[in-house]
mmCIF file of C-alpha atoms in Angstrom:
data_model
loop_
_atom_site.group_PDB
_atom_site.id
_atom_site.type_symbol
_atom_site.label_atom_id
_atom_site.label_comp_id
_atom_site.label_asym_id
_atom_site.label_seq_id
_atom_site.Cartn_x
_atom_site.Cartn_y
_atom_site.Cartn_z
ATOM 1 C CA MET L 1 -55.743 -69.720 -35.481
ATOM 2 C CA ARG L 2 -56.637 -72.775 -37.571
ATOM 3 C CA LYS L 3 -53.018 -73.914 -37.380
ATOM 4 C CA PHE L 4 -53.095 -73.613 -33.586
ATOM 5 C CA ILE L 5 -56.360 -75.607 -33.362
ATOM 6 C CA PHE L 6 -54.935 -78.275 -35.679
ATOM 7 C CA ILE L 7 -51.743 -78.620 -33.603
ATOM 8 C CA ALA L 8 -53.727 -78.671 -30.324
ATOM 9 C CA GLY L 9 -56.063 -81.331 -31.709
ATOM 10 C CA LEU L 10 -53.147 -83.432 -32.961
ATOM 11 C CA SER L 11 -51.394 -83.120 -29.597
ATOM 12 C CA ALA L 12 -54.562 -84.120 -27.729
ATOM 13 C CA THR L 13 -55.034 -87.133 -30.007
ATOM 14 C CA PHE L 14 -51.399 -88.186 -29.469
ATOM 15 C CA LEU L 15 -51.651 -87.836 -25.687
ATOM 16 C CA PHE L 16 -54.975 -89.709 -25.577
ATOM 17 C CA THR L 17 -53.514 -92.572 -27.676
ATOM 18 C CA LEU L 18 -50.394 -92.725 -25.505
ATOM 19 C CA PHE L 19 -52.436 -92.713 -22.288
ATOM 20 C CA PHE L 20 -54.786 -95.394 -23.643
ATOM 21 C CA GLN L 21 -51.906 -97.677 -24.706
ATOM 22 C CA VAL L 22 -50.086 -97.304 -21.386
ATOM 23 C CA GLY L 23 -53.332 -97.963 -19.485
ATOM 24 C CA CYS L 24 -54.087 -101.055 -21.563
ATOM 25 C CA SER L 25 -50.576 -102.447 -21.221
ATOM 26 C CA LYS L 26 -50.784 -102.134 -17.430
ATOM 27 C CA GLU L 27 -54.159 -103.865 -17.365
ATOM 28 C CA GLY L 28 -52.966 -106.528 -19.829
ATOM 29 C CA LYS L 29 -50.084 -107.644 -17.629
ATOM 30 C CA ALA L 30 -51.165 -110.278 -15.143
ATOM 31 C CA LYS L 31 -50.138 -109.579 -11.586
ATOM 32 C CA PRO L 32 -47.987 -112.317 -10.021
ATOM 33 C CA LYS L 33 -50.056 -114.680 -7.897
ATOM 34 C CA ALA L 34 -49.685 -114.585 -4.123
ATOM 35 C CA GLN L 35 -47.873 -117.551 -2.553
ATOM 36 C CA GLN L 36 -51.107 -119.108 -1.250
ATOM 37 C CA ASP L 37 -52.620 -118.863 -4.736
ATOM 38 C CA MET L 38 -49.541 -120.527 -6.254
ATOM 39 C CA VAL L 39 -49.797 -123.352 -3.695
ATOM 40 C CA ALA L 40 -53.510 -123.777 -4.470
ATOM 41 C CA LEU L 41 -52.834 -123.883 -8.211
ATOM 42 C CA GLY L 42 -49.999 -126.368 -7.680
ATOM 43 C CA LYS L 43 -52.216 -128.591 -5.549
ATOM 44 C CA TYR L 44 -54.857 -128.582 -8.264
ATOM 45 C CA ILE L 45 -52.337 -129.472 -10.996
ATOM 46 C CA VAL L 46 -50.611 -132.202 -8.969
ATOM 47 C CA HIS L 47 -53.818 -133.953 -7.935
ATOM 48 C CA THR L 48 -55.460 -133.744 -11.366
ATOM 49 C CA SER L 49 -52.419 -134.670 -13.461
ATOM 50 C CA GLY L 50 -51.711 -138.200 -12.240
ATOM 51 C CA CYS L 51 -48.833 -137.473 -9.833
ATOM 52 C CA ASP L 52 -50.530 -139.551 -7.106
ATOM 53 C CA ASP L 53 -50.897 -142.497 -9.492
ATOM 54 C CA CYS L 54 -47.181 -143.211 -9.187
ATOM 55 C CA HIS L 55 -45.748 -141.127 -6.349
ATOM 56 C CA THR L 56 -48.338 -141.941 -3.662
ATOM 57 C CA PRO L 57 -48.251 -145.520 -2.270
ATOM 58 C CA LYS L 58 -51.516 -147.461 -2.313
ATOM 59 C CA LEU L 59 -53.653 -149.208 0.284
ATOM 60 C CA PHE L 60 -55.536 -152.241 -0.951
ATOM 61 C CA THR L 61 -59.196 -152.499 0.004
ATOM 62 C CA ASP L 62 -62.086 -154.733 -1.035
ATOM 63 C CA LYS L 63 -62.875 -152.042 -3.625
ATOM 64 C CA GLY L 64 -59.363 -151.971 -5.015
ATOM 65 C CA PRO L 65 -56.355 -149.725 -4.398
ATOM 66 C CA ILE L 66 -56.747 -146.282 -2.848
ATOM 67 C CA PHE L 67 -54.116 -143.619 -2.229
ATOM 68 C CA ASP L 68 -52.320 -143.846 1.108
ATOM 69 C CA THR L 69 -52.731 -140.184 2.033
ATOM 70 C CA THR L 70 -50.620 -140.632 5.173
ATOM 71 C CA ASN L 71 -47.685 -141.131 2.779
ATOM 72 C CA LEU L 72 -48.769 -138.584 0.183
ATOM 73 C CA LEU L 73 -46.279 -138.292 -2.707
ATOM 74 C CA SER L 74 -43.530 -140.109 -0.761
ATOM 75 C CA GLY L 75 -42.691 -142.484 -3.620
ATOM 76 C CA HIS L 76 -41.902 -146.193 -3.631
ATOM 77 C CA PRO L 77 -41.961 -147.391 0.001
ATOM 78 C CA GLN L 78 -38.444 -148.246 1.182
ATOM 79 C CA ARG L 79 -39.762 -151.319 3.014
ATOM 80 C CA ASP L 80 -41.364 -152.862 -0.105
ATOM 81 C CA VAL L 81 -39.533 -155.813 -1.633
ATOM 82 C CA ILE L 82 -39.689 -156.261 -5.390
ATOM 83 C CA PRO L 83 -41.593 -159.519 -6.050
ATOM 84 C CA PRO L 84 -39.965 -162.223 -8.180
ATOM 85 C CA LEU L 85 -40.686 -162.157 -11.913
ATOM 86 C CA ASP L 86 -39.493 -164.157 -14.914
ATOM 87 C CA ALA L 87 -37.129 -161.677 -16.550
ATOM 88 C CA SER L 88 -37.230 -163.554 -19.867
ATOM 89 C CA ALA L 89 -40.674 -162.021 -20.502
ATOM 90 C CA LEU L 90 -39.211 -158.521 -20.380
ATOM 91 C CA GLY L 91 -37.551 -156.621 -23.168
ATOM 92 C CA VAL L 92 -38.083 -154.603 -26.308
ATOM 93 C CA ASN L 93 -41.307 -155.715 -28.043
ATOM 94 C CA GLN L 94 -42.118 -157.879 -25.030
ATOM 95 C CA TRP L 95 -43.464 -156.944 -21.606
ATOM 96 C CA ALA L 96 -42.858 -154.156 -19.146
ATOM 97 C CA ALA L 97 -44.340 -154.653 -15.668
ATOM 98 C CA THR L 98 -45.259 -152.766 -12.518
ATOM 99 C CA THR L 99 -45.751 -153.706 -8.891
ATOM 100 C CA MET L 100 -49.287 -153.716 -7.473
ATOM 101 C CA SER L 101 -48.587 -150.384 -5.776
ATOM 102 C CA LEU L 102 -47.684 -148.802 -9.136
ATOM 103 C CA THR L 103 -44.538 -147.372 -7.544
ATOM 104 C CA ALA L 104 -41.938 -149.596 -9.264
ATOM 105 C CA TRP L 105 -41.630 -150.555 -12.934
ATOM 106 C CA VAL L 106 -39.399 -152.892 -14.878
ATOM 107 C CA GLY L 107 -38.619 -152.864 -18.582
ATOM 108 C CA PRO L 108 -35.702 -152.548 -21.021
ATOM 109 C CA TRP L 109 -34.484 -149.510 -19.022
ATOM 110 C CA GLY L 110 -34.062 -151.608 -15.848
ATOM 111 C CA ILE L 111 -36.136 -151.081 -12.706
ATOM 112 C CA SER L 112 -37.355 -147.586 -11.885
ATOM 113 C CA TYR L 113 -38.956 -146.415 -8.664
ATOM 114 C CA ALA L 114 -41.304 -143.486 -8.040
ATOM 115 C CA SER L 115 -39.338 -140.739 -6.314
ATOM 116 C CA ASN L 116 -40.149 -139.202 -2.967
ATOM 117 C CA ILE L 117 -41.346 -135.745 -4.027
ATOM 118 C CA THR L 118 -42.102 -134.465 -0.532
ATOM 119 C CA PRO L 119 -39.872 -131.652 0.818
ATOM 120 C CA ASP L 120 -37.882 -134.009 3.073
ATOM 121 C CA LYS L 121 -34.292 -132.753 2.857
ATOM 122 C CA ALA L 122 -32.611 -136.144 3.266
ATOM 123 C CA THR L 123 -34.810 -138.425 1.150
ATOM 124 C CA GLY L 124 -37.095 -136.128 -0.878
ATOM 125 C CA ILE L 125 -36.750 -132.938 -2.919
ATOM 126 C CA GLY L 126 -36.274 -130.579 0.019
ATOM 127 C CA THR L 127 -32.883 -129.376 -1.212
ATOM 128 C CA MET L 128 -34.120 -128.755 -4.758
ATOM 129 C CA THR L 129 -34.436 -125.125 -5.793
ATOM 130 C CA GLU L 130 -37.270 -123.867 -7.979
ATOM 131 C CA GLU L 131 -34.782 -123.421 -10.830
ATOM 132 C CA MET L 132 -33.567 -127.032 -10.459
ATOM 133 C CA PHE L 133 -37.163 -128.289 -10.400
ATOM 134 C CA ILE L 134 -38.102 -126.476 -13.589
ATOM 135 C CA LYS L 135 -34.922 -127.672 -15.305
ATOM 136 C CA CYS L 136 -35.703 -131.234 -14.192
ATOM 137 C CA MET L 137 -39.170 -131.045 -15.767
ATOM 138 C CA ARG L 138 -37.939 -129.370 -18.949
ATOM 139 C CA GLU L 139 -34.832 -131.499 -19.567
ATOM 140 C CA GLY L 140 -35.709 -134.794 -17.859
ATOM 141 C CA LYS L 141 -32.646 -134.844 -15.607
ATOM 142 C CA TYR L 142 -32.684 -135.985 -11.977
ATOM 143 C CA MET L 143 -32.347 -132.901 -9.719
ATOM 144 C CA GLY L 144 -32.019 -130.910 -12.952
ATOM 145 C CA VAL L 145 -28.477 -132.098 -13.657
ATOM 146 C CA GLY L 146 -28.153 -135.839 -12.988
ATOM 147 C CA ARG L 147 -29.204 -139.049 -14.700
ATOM 148 C CA THR L 148 -32.063 -139.161 -17.170
ATOM 149 C CA LEU L 149 -35.517 -139.584 -15.613
ATOM 150 C CA LEU L 150 -36.765 -143.084 -16.368
ATOM 151 C CA PRO L 151 -40.145 -144.389 -17.529
ATOM 152 C CA PRO L 152 -42.926 -144.001 -16.755
ATOM 153 C CA MET L 153 -42.195 -140.416 -15.635
ATOM 154 C CA PRO L 154 -43.797 -138.245 -18.348
ATOM 155 C CA TRP L 155 -41.369 -135.351 -18.000
ATOM 156 C CA GLU L 156 -41.794 -134.496 -21.691
ATOM 157 C CA VAL L 157 -45.473 -133.726 -20.954
ATOM 158 C CA TYR L 158 -44.809 -131.787 -17.745
ATOM 159 C CA GLY L 159 -42.001 -129.898 -19.465
ATOM 160 C CA LYS L 160 -44.565 -128.329 -21.782
ATOM 161 C CA LYS L 161 -46.384 -126.662 -18.884
ATOM 162 C CA THR L 162 -45.997 -122.918 -18.421
ATOM 163 C CA ASP L 163 -43.386 -121.473 -16.079
ATOM 164 C CA GLU L 164 -46.229 -120.396 -13.785
ATOM 165 C CA ASP L 165 -47.633 -123.942 -13.674
ATOM 166 C CA LEU L 166 -44.248 -125.461 -12.870
ATOM 167 C CA LYS L 167 -43.573 -122.816 -10.214
ATOM 168 C CA ALA L 168 -46.999 -123.545 -8.730
ATOM 169 C CA ILE L 169 -46.297 -127.300 -8.643
ATOM 170 C CA TYR L 170 -42.988 -126.597 -6.910
ATOM 171 C CA ALA L 171 -44.678 -124.234 -4.413
ATOM 172 C CA TYR L 172 -47.249 -126.890 -3.541
ATOM 173 C CA LEU L 173 -44.711 -129.713 -3.195
ATOM 174 C CA MET L 174 -42.633 -127.548 -0.864
ATOM 175 C CA SER L 175 -45.726 -126.862 1.270
ATOM 176 C CA ILE L 176 -46.713 -130.474 2.023
ATOM 177 C CA LYS L 177 -45.586 -132.630 4.924
ATOM 178 C CA PRO L 178 -41.993 -133.899 4.526
ATOM 179 C CA ILE L 179 -41.888 -137.709 4.707
ATOM 180 C CA SER L 180 -38.682 -139.627 5.336
ATOM 181 C CA ASN L 181 -38.694 -142.448 2.776
ATOM 182 C CA GLN L 182 -35.482 -143.508 1.066
ATOM 183 C CA VAL L 183 -36.478 -144.719 -2.394
ATOM 184 C CA PRO L 184 -34.023 -147.213 -3.960
ATOM 185 C CA GLN L 185 -31.780 -146.103 -6.792
ATOM 186 C CA PRO L 186 -32.782 -147.416 -10.232
ATOM 187 C CA THR L 187 -31.594 -150.925 -11.105
ATOM 188 C CA PRO L 188 -29.592 -151.008 -14.360
ATOM 189 C CA PRO L 189 -30.726 -153.449 -17.080
ATOM 190 C CA ASP L 190 -27.819 -155.864 -16.527
ATOM 191 C CA GLN L 191 -28.851 -156.391 -12.872
ATOM 192 C CA VAL L 192 -32.606 -156.831 -13.383
ATOM 193 C CA SER L 193 -32.546 -160.652 -13.606
ATOM 194 C CA GLU L 194 -30.655 -160.899 -10.324
ATOM 195 C CA VAL L 195 -33.083 -158.587 -8.503
ATOM 196 C CA LEU L 196 -36.208 -160.242 -9.915
ATOM 197 C CA ALA L 197 -34.944 -163.727 -9.064
ATOM 198 C CA GLN L 198 -34.736 -162.935 -5.340
ATOM 199 C CA LYS L 199 -37.257 -164.830 -3.259
#
């Protein structure tokens, strides 16, 4: 009888432990967020992580620059002309410069322009898949496979975000209004002087 009670008690303990572990593991796993929650998280990350600082053109007021929300995240305006600048001041251990709109920069890497990160299929990231977007942020390659992303894009920082954060950013960017704005291709270093000398 004692042997039976011992075996029954041991079996009950085993079953209780198994049930408790299975129950805890189910509770411990986070449920995937709904699409609207991913978009909301992405919106929060984008607008609190400095994306607007470069990718949204500016309007200049008597109180200084403000974001042009009618062109939210559309990148360097295609109509903007790069102002002239003495290229001899640029270079390693010298100066790097930006336009007043903070959408174009010049330095030893050449001239870089803030990309259109709206979901426009022709001029933005509308053809980019989630996988390509995450690869772009992790590896610093344009469209996930192309040229290296240029300064000041802090892809090394964004690449450290969680998969969920990057998926949320992608979900939000794909939910905003597509804006047709063809951002110029980067200017290589050997052509900077020519571009900056234009009047």
